[in-house]
Amino acid sequence: LGGLIAPTAVEKLAVQSGLDSWGLMNEVAKLVNFKRGQPIEDRDVDLLVGSEDKTEANIFKTIDAIASGNKKVALGLLNQHLVQGNSSIYLLTMVTYQFRNLLIARDLLDKGQSLPFIIRATGWKSFMAQKYYLLVQKFDRPRLKSIYAKILETDLKIKTGKIDPRHGLELLVVEI
């Protein structure tokens, strides 16, 4: 892309991007555009490249906003993810993953299982299980199944080219 990058910044970028080559391409483009011909340095990578842990933490905020019906906040958070270089497909995958886990948590809670049992049964880390436990209180099983069906419908429309990924994701949030 015609940009320059310090060797230590390359290492940092590789570590923070992980195995996501599509995400890495987006991060490189973002950094090159940000620096406008100047060399990319470590601090630029720190400033602009979100780590996977930050994305994981922020996706809970996004899902919580979606779950709470706060469409304005949810759309704003989705936009922040996109600005940070996350692809629409990645975000839809994360939303799918989170709502699938909420369905699992709802199923176990409906069967009278305790939080310690849920942690053991699912293999989730304690903090994740607690987040799901709190978030799932906002849903009954039919509502979760309905949301999950909408997610799958959106996924199918995107993958068959019937809708643009970003637009599909935004419509999904509005419909939930």
PDB file of C-alpha atoms in Angstrom:
ATOM      1  CA  LEU A   1       0.000   0.000   0.000  1.00  0.00           C
ATOM      2  CA  GLY A   2       3.045   2.228  -0.237  1.00  0.00           C
ATOM      3  CA  GLY A   3       3.493   2.804   3.483  1.00  0.00           C
ATOM      4  CA  LEU A   4       6.579   2.464   5.642  1.00  0.00           C
ATOM      5  CA  ILE A   5       6.610   0.615   8.956  1.00  0.00           C
ATOM      6  CA  ALA A   6       9.208   0.149  11.686  1.00  0.00           C
ATOM      7  CA  PRO A   7      10.245  -3.505  12.294  1.00  0.00           C
ATOM      8  CA  THR A   8       9.072  -3.386  15.914  1.00  0.00           C
ATOM      9  CA  ALA A   9       5.698  -2.039  14.747  1.00  0.00           C
ATOM     10  CA  VAL A  10       5.441  -4.990  12.322  1.00  0.00           C
ATOM     11  CA  GLU A  11       5.917  -7.409  15.211  1.00  0.00           C
ATOM     12  CA  LYS A  12       3.368  -5.590  17.360  1.00  0.00           C
ATOM     13  CA  LEU A  13       0.875  -5.519  14.485  1.00  0.00           C
ATOM     14  CA  ALA A  14       1.328  -9.242  13.855  1.00  0.00           C
ATOM     15  CA  VAL A  15       0.792 -10.076  17.524  1.00  0.00           C
ATOM     16  CA  GLN A  16      -2.278  -7.869  17.900  1.00  0.00           C
ATOM     17  CA  SER A  17      -3.870  -9.055  14.652  1.00  0.00           C
ATOM     18  CA  GLY A  18      -3.377 -12.744  15.386  1.00  0.00           C
ATOM     19  CA  LEU A  19      -4.320 -15.206  12.649  1.00  0.00           C
ATOM     20  CA  ASP A  20      -6.959 -12.984  11.050  1.00  0.00           C
ATOM     21  CA  SER A  21      -5.391 -12.132   7.668  1.00  0.00           C
ATOM     22  CA  TRP A  22      -8.458 -10.185   6.523  1.00  0.00           C
ATOM     23  CA  GLY A  23      -8.353  -8.138   9.713  1.00  0.00           C
ATOM     24  CA  LEU A  24      -4.599  -7.615   9.252  1.00  0.00           C
ATOM     25  CA  MET A  25      -5.163  -6.225   5.756  1.00  0.00           C
ATOM     26  CA  ASN A  26      -7.742  -3.802   7.173  1.00  0.00           C
ATOM     27  CA  GLU A  27      -5.364  -2.754   9.957  1.00  0.00           C
ATOM     28  CA  VAL A  28      -2.519  -2.114   7.492  1.00  0.00           C
ATOM     29  CA  ALA A  29      -4.797   0.010   5.289  1.00  0.00           C
ATOM     30  CA  LYS A  30      -6.004   1.945   8.325  1.00  0.00           C
ATOM     31  CA  LEU A  31      -2.431   2.597   9.517  1.00  0.00           C
ATOM     32  CA  VAL A  32      -1.186   3.652   6.062  1.00  0.00           C
ATOM     33  CA  ASN A  33      -4.102   6.071   5.662  1.00  0.00           C
ATOM     34  CA  PHE A  34      -3.566   7.440   9.149  1.00  0.00           C
ATOM     35  CA  LYS A  35       0.163   8.091   8.649  1.00  0.00           C
ATOM     36  CA  ARG A  36      -0.174   9.573   5.118  1.00  0.00           C
ATOM     37  CA  GLY A  37       3.347   8.772   3.942  1.00  0.00           C
ATOM     38  CA  GLN A  38       5.028   8.917   7.356  1.00  0.00           C
ATOM     39  CA  PRO A  39       6.535   5.726   8.838  1.00  0.00           C
ATOM     40  CA  ILE A  40       4.197   3.671  11.037  1.00  0.00           C
ATOM     41  CA  GLU A  41       5.600   3.326  14.565  1.00  0.00           C
ATOM     42  CA  ASP A  42       4.784   1.220  17.622  1.00  0.00           C
ATOM     43  CA  ARG A  43       2.638   3.949  19.161  1.00  0.00           C
ATOM     44  CA  ASP A  44       0.509   4.105  15.991  1.00  0.00           C
ATOM     45  CA  VAL A  45      -0.213   0.391  16.236  1.00  0.00           C
ATOM     46  CA  ASP A  46      -1.063   0.821  19.931  1.00  0.00           C
ATOM     47  CA  LEU A  47      -3.371   3.714  19.131  1.00  0.00           C
ATOM     48  CA  LEU A  48      -5.244   2.292  16.152  1.00  0.00           C
ATOM     49  CA  VAL A  49      -5.124  -1.484  16.295  1.00  0.00           C
ATOM     50  CA  GLY A  50      -7.589  -2.986  18.748  1.00  0.00           C
ATOM     51  CA  SER A  51      -6.489  -6.188  20.398  1.00  0.00           C
ATOM     52  CA  GLU A  52      -8.703  -9.269  20.324  1.00  0.00           C
ATOM     53  CA  ASP A  53      -9.278  -8.910  24.087  1.00  0.00           C
ATOM     54  CA  LYS A  54     -10.646  -5.377  23.613  1.00  0.00           C
ATOM     55  CA  THR A  55     -12.942  -6.581  20.855  1.00  0.00           C
ATOM     56  CA  GLU A  56     -14.122  -9.501  23.010  1.00  0.00           C
ATOM     57  CA  ALA A  57     -14.858  -7.127  25.902  1.00  0.00           C
ATOM     58  CA  ASN A  58     -16.606  -4.588  23.667  1.00  0.00           C
ATOM     59  CA  ILE A  59     -18.731  -7.202  21.949  1.00  0.00           C
ATOM     60  CA  PHE A  60     -20.374  -7.856  25.334  1.00  0.00           C
ATOM     61  CA  LYS A  61     -21.278  -4.150  25.521  1.00  0.00           C
ATOM     62  CA  THR A  62     -22.671  -4.364  22.005  1.00  0.00           C
ATOM     63  CA  ILE A  63     -24.689  -7.498  22.761  1.00  0.00           C
ATOM     64  CA  ASP A  64     -25.937  -5.950  26.000  1.00  0.00           C
ATOM     65  CA  ALA A  65     -27.106  -2.889  24.063  1.00  0.00           C
ATOM     66  CA  ILE A  66     -28.837  -5.140  21.530  1.00  0.00           C
ATOM     67  CA  ALA A  67     -30.378  -7.216  24.331  1.00  0.00           C
ATOM     68  CA  SER A  68     -31.583  -4.116  26.139  1.00  0.00           C
ATOM     69  CA  GLY A  69     -33.283  -2.874  23.005  1.00  0.00           C
ATOM     70  CA  ASN A  70     -31.060   0.190  22.971  1.00  0.00           C
ATOM     71  CA  LYS A  71     -30.761   0.354  19.208  1.00  0.00           C
ATOM     72  CA  LYS A  72     -29.027   3.740  19.133  1.00  0.00           C
ATOM     73  CA  VAL A  73     -26.218   2.558  21.422  1.00  0.00           C
ATOM     74  CA  ALA A  74     -25.995  -0.829  19.691  1.00  0.00           C
ATOM     75  CA  LEU A  75     -25.675   0.775  16.252  1.00  0.00           C
ATOM     76  CA  GLY A  76     -23.097   3.214  17.607  1.00  0.00           C
ATOM     77  CA  LEU A  77     -21.037   0.370  19.089  1.00  0.00           C
ATOM     78  CA  LEU A  78     -21.285  -1.621  15.852  1.00  0.00           C
ATOM     79  CA  ASN A  79     -20.047   1.431  13.981  1.00  0.00           C
ATOM     80  CA  GLN A  80     -17.111   1.719  16.416  1.00  0.00           C
ATOM     81  CA  HIS A  81     -16.204  -1.912  15.719  1.00  0.00           C
ATOM     82  CA  LEU A  82     -16.303  -1.220  11.975  1.00  0.00           C
ATOM     83  CA  VAL A  83     -14.184   1.925  12.338  1.00  0.00           C
ATOM     84  CA  GLN A  84     -11.659  -0.120  14.338  1.00  0.00           C
ATOM     85  CA  GLY A  85     -11.344  -2.415  11.343  1.00  0.00           C
ATOM     86  CA  ASN A  86     -13.607  -5.300  12.338  1.00  0.00           C
ATOM     87  CA  SER A  87     -15.459  -6.672   9.324  1.00  0.00           C
ATOM     88  CA  SER A  88     -19.243  -6.911   9.254  1.00  0.00           C
ATOM     89  CA  ILE A  89     -18.958 -10.677   8.796  1.00  0.00           C
ATOM     90  CA  TYR A  90     -16.732 -10.953  11.875  1.00  0.00           C
ATOM     91  CA  LEU A  91     -19.228  -8.918  13.907  1.00  0.00           C
ATOM     92  CA  LEU A  92     -22.136 -11.052  12.717  1.00  0.00           C
ATOM     93  CA  THR A  93     -20.142 -14.133  13.673  1.00  0.00           C
ATOM     94  CA  MET A  94     -19.558 -12.689  17.148  1.00  0.00           C
ATOM     95  CA  VAL A  95     -23.238 -11.781  17.551  1.00  0.00           C
ATOM     96  CA  THR A  96     -24.172 -15.322  16.464  1.00  0.00           C
ATOM     97  CA  TYR A  97     -21.672 -16.826  18.899  1.00  0.00           C
ATOM     98  CA  GLN A  98     -22.891 -14.689  21.798  1.00  0.00           C
ATOM     99  CA  PHE A  99     -26.575 -15.397  21.197  1.00  0.00           C
ATOM    100  CA  ARG A 100     -25.870 -19.127  20.777  1.00  0.00           C
ATOM    101  CA  ASN A 101     -24.150 -19.040  24.173  1.00  0.00           C
ATOM    102  CA  LEU A 102     -27.110 -17.152  25.622  1.00  0.00           C
ATOM    103  CA  LEU A 103     -29.371 -19.938  24.341  1.00  0.00           C
ATOM    104  CA  ILE A 104     -27.129 -22.502  26.041  1.00  0.00           C
ATOM    105  CA  ALA A 105     -27.180 -20.514  29.297  1.00  0.00           C
ATOM    106  CA  ARG A 106     -30.983 -20.085  29.104  1.00  0.00           C
ATOM    107  CA  ASP A 107     -31.419 -23.823  28.542  1.00  0.00           C
ATOM    108  CA  LEU A 108     -29.259 -24.704  31.550  1.00  0.00           C
ATOM    109  CA  LEU A 109     -30.945 -22.124  33.777  1.00  0.00           C
ATOM    110  CA  ASP A 110     -34.390 -23.344  32.729  1.00  0.00           C
ATOM    111  CA  LYS A 111     -33.284 -26.809  33.827  1.00  0.00           C
ATOM    112  CA  GLY A 112     -32.452 -25.390  37.262  1.00  0.00           C
ATOM    113  CA  GLN A 113     -28.683 -25.543  36.921  1.00  0.00           C
ATOM    114  CA  SER A 114     -26.501 -23.315  39.090  1.00  0.00           C
ATOM    115  CA  LEU A 115     -23.802 -20.937  37.877  1.00  0.00           C
ATOM    116  CA  PRO A 116     -20.973 -23.247  39.079  1.00  0.00           C
ATOM    117  CA  PHE A 117     -22.571 -26.123  37.134  1.00  0.00           C
ATOM    118  CA  ILE A 118     -22.866 -23.938  34.031  1.00  0.00           C
ATOM    119  CA  ILE A 119     -19.165 -23.077  34.270  1.00  0.00           C
ATOM    120  CA  ARG A 120     -18.215 -26.761  34.527  1.00  0.00           C
ATOM    121  CA  ALA A 121     -20.645 -27.945  31.855  1.00  0.00           C
ATOM    122  CA  THR A 122     -19.749 -25.340  29.239  1.00  0.00           C
ATOM    123  CA  GLY A 123     -16.058 -24.839  29.944  1.00  0.00           C
ATOM    124  CA  TRP A 124     -16.602 -21.073  29.958  1.00  0.00           C
ATOM    125  CA  LYS A 125     -14.310 -18.969  32.072  1.00  0.00           C
ATOM    126  CA  SER A 126     -15.958 -17.762  35.262  1.00  0.00           C
ATOM    127  CA  PHE A 127     -16.220 -14.125  34.155  1.00  0.00           C
ATOM    128  CA  MET A 128     -17.808 -15.151  30.833  1.00  0.00           C
ATOM    129  CA  ALA A 129     -20.326 -17.417  32.526  1.00  0.00           C
ATOM    130  CA  GLN A 130     -21.259 -14.588  34.899  1.00  0.00           C
ATOM    131  CA  LYS A 131     -21.758 -12.184  31.983  1.00  0.00           C
ATOM    132  CA  TYR A 132     -23.979 -14.696  30.182  1.00  0.00           C
ATOM    133  CA  TYR A 133     -25.826 -15.421  33.434  1.00  0.00           C
ATOM    134  CA  LEU A 134     -26.644 -11.723  33.901  1.00  0.00           C
ATOM    135  CA  LEU A 135     -27.419 -11.054  30.258  1.00  0.00           C
ATOM    136  CA  VAL A 136     -29.682 -14.075  29.811  1.00  0.00           C
ATOM    137  CA  GLN A 137     -31.978 -12.760  32.555  1.00  0.00           C
ATOM    138  CA  LYS A 138     -33.290 -10.291  29.958  1.00  0.00           C
ATOM    139  CA  PHE A 139     -34.629 -13.064  27.711  1.00  0.00           C
ATOM    140  CA  ASP A 140     -37.040 -15.925  27.815  1.00  0.00           C
ATOM    141  CA  ARG A 141     -36.390 -18.964  25.629  1.00  0.00           C
ATOM    142  CA  PRO A 142     -38.889 -18.093  22.832  1.00  0.00           C
ATOM    143  CA  ARG A 143     -37.412 -14.593  22.475  1.00  0.00           C
ATOM    144  CA  LEU A 144     -33.869 -15.982  22.233  1.00  0.00           C
ATOM    145  CA  LYS A 145     -34.943 -18.534  19.628  1.00  0.00           C
ATOM    146  CA  SER A 146     -36.637 -15.797  17.609  1.00  0.00           C
ATOM    147  CA  ILE A 147     -33.512 -13.615  17.718  1.00  0.00           C
ATOM    148  CA  TYR A 148     -31.315 -16.541  16.768  1.00  0.00           C
ATOM    149  CA  ALA A 149     -33.587 -17.281  13.780  1.00  0.00           C
ATOM    150  CA  LYS A 150     -33.263 -13.634  12.650  1.00  0.00           C
ATOM    151  CA  ILE A 151     -29.481 -13.884  12.967  1.00  0.00           C
ATOM    152  CA  LEU A 152     -29.426 -17.018  10.807  1.00  0.00           C
ATOM    153  CA  GLU A 153     -31.729 -15.398   8.241  1.00  0.00           C
ATOM    154  CA  THR A 154     -29.419 -12.363   8.059  1.00  0.00           C
ATOM    155  CA  ASP A 155     -26.388 -14.636   7.702  1.00  0.00           C
ATOM    156  CA  LEU A 156     -28.048 -16.474   4.797  1.00  0.00           C
ATOM    157  CA  LYS A 157     -29.009 -13.216   3.039  1.00  0.00           C
ATOM    158  CA  ILE A 158     -25.443 -11.936   3.348  1.00  0.00           C
ATOM    159  CA  LYS A 159     -23.861 -15.167   2.130  1.00  0.00           C
ATOM    160  CA  THR A 160     -26.196 -15.428  -0.845  1.00  0.00           C
ATOM    161  CA  GLY A 161     -25.547 -11.804  -1.823  1.00  0.00           C
ATOM    162  CA  LYS A 162     -29.099 -10.629  -1.167  1.00  0.00           C
ATOM    163  CA  ILE A 163     -27.892  -7.928   1.225  1.00  0.00           C
ATOM    164  CA  ASP A 164     -24.705  -6.003   1.915  1.00  0.00           C
ATOM    165  CA  PRO A 165     -22.999  -7.303   5.118  1.00  0.00           C
ATOM    166  CA  ARG A 166     -22.931  -3.958   6.940  1.00  0.00           C
ATOM    167  CA  HIS A 167     -26.508  -3.137   5.970  1.00  0.00           C
ATOM    168  CA  GLY A 168     -27.640  -6.625   7.007  1.00  0.00           C
ATOM    169  CA  LEU A 169     -25.991  -6.272  10.395  1.00  0.00           C
ATOM    170  CA  GLU A 170     -27.576  -2.876  10.966  1.00  0.00           C
ATOM    171  CA  LEU A 171     -31.011  -4.151   9.943  1.00  0.00           C
ATOM    172  CA  LEU A 172     -30.594  -7.094  12.281  1.00  0.00           C
ATOM    173  CA  VAL A 173     -29.963  -4.762  15.222  1.00  0.00           C
ATOM    174  CA  VAL A 174     -33.020  -2.675  14.322  1.00  0.00           C
ATOM    175  CA  GLU A 175     -35.197  -5.805  14.030  1.00  0.00           C
ATOM    176  CA  ILE A 176     -34.052  -7.241  17.355  1.00  0.00           C
TER     177      ILE A 176
END
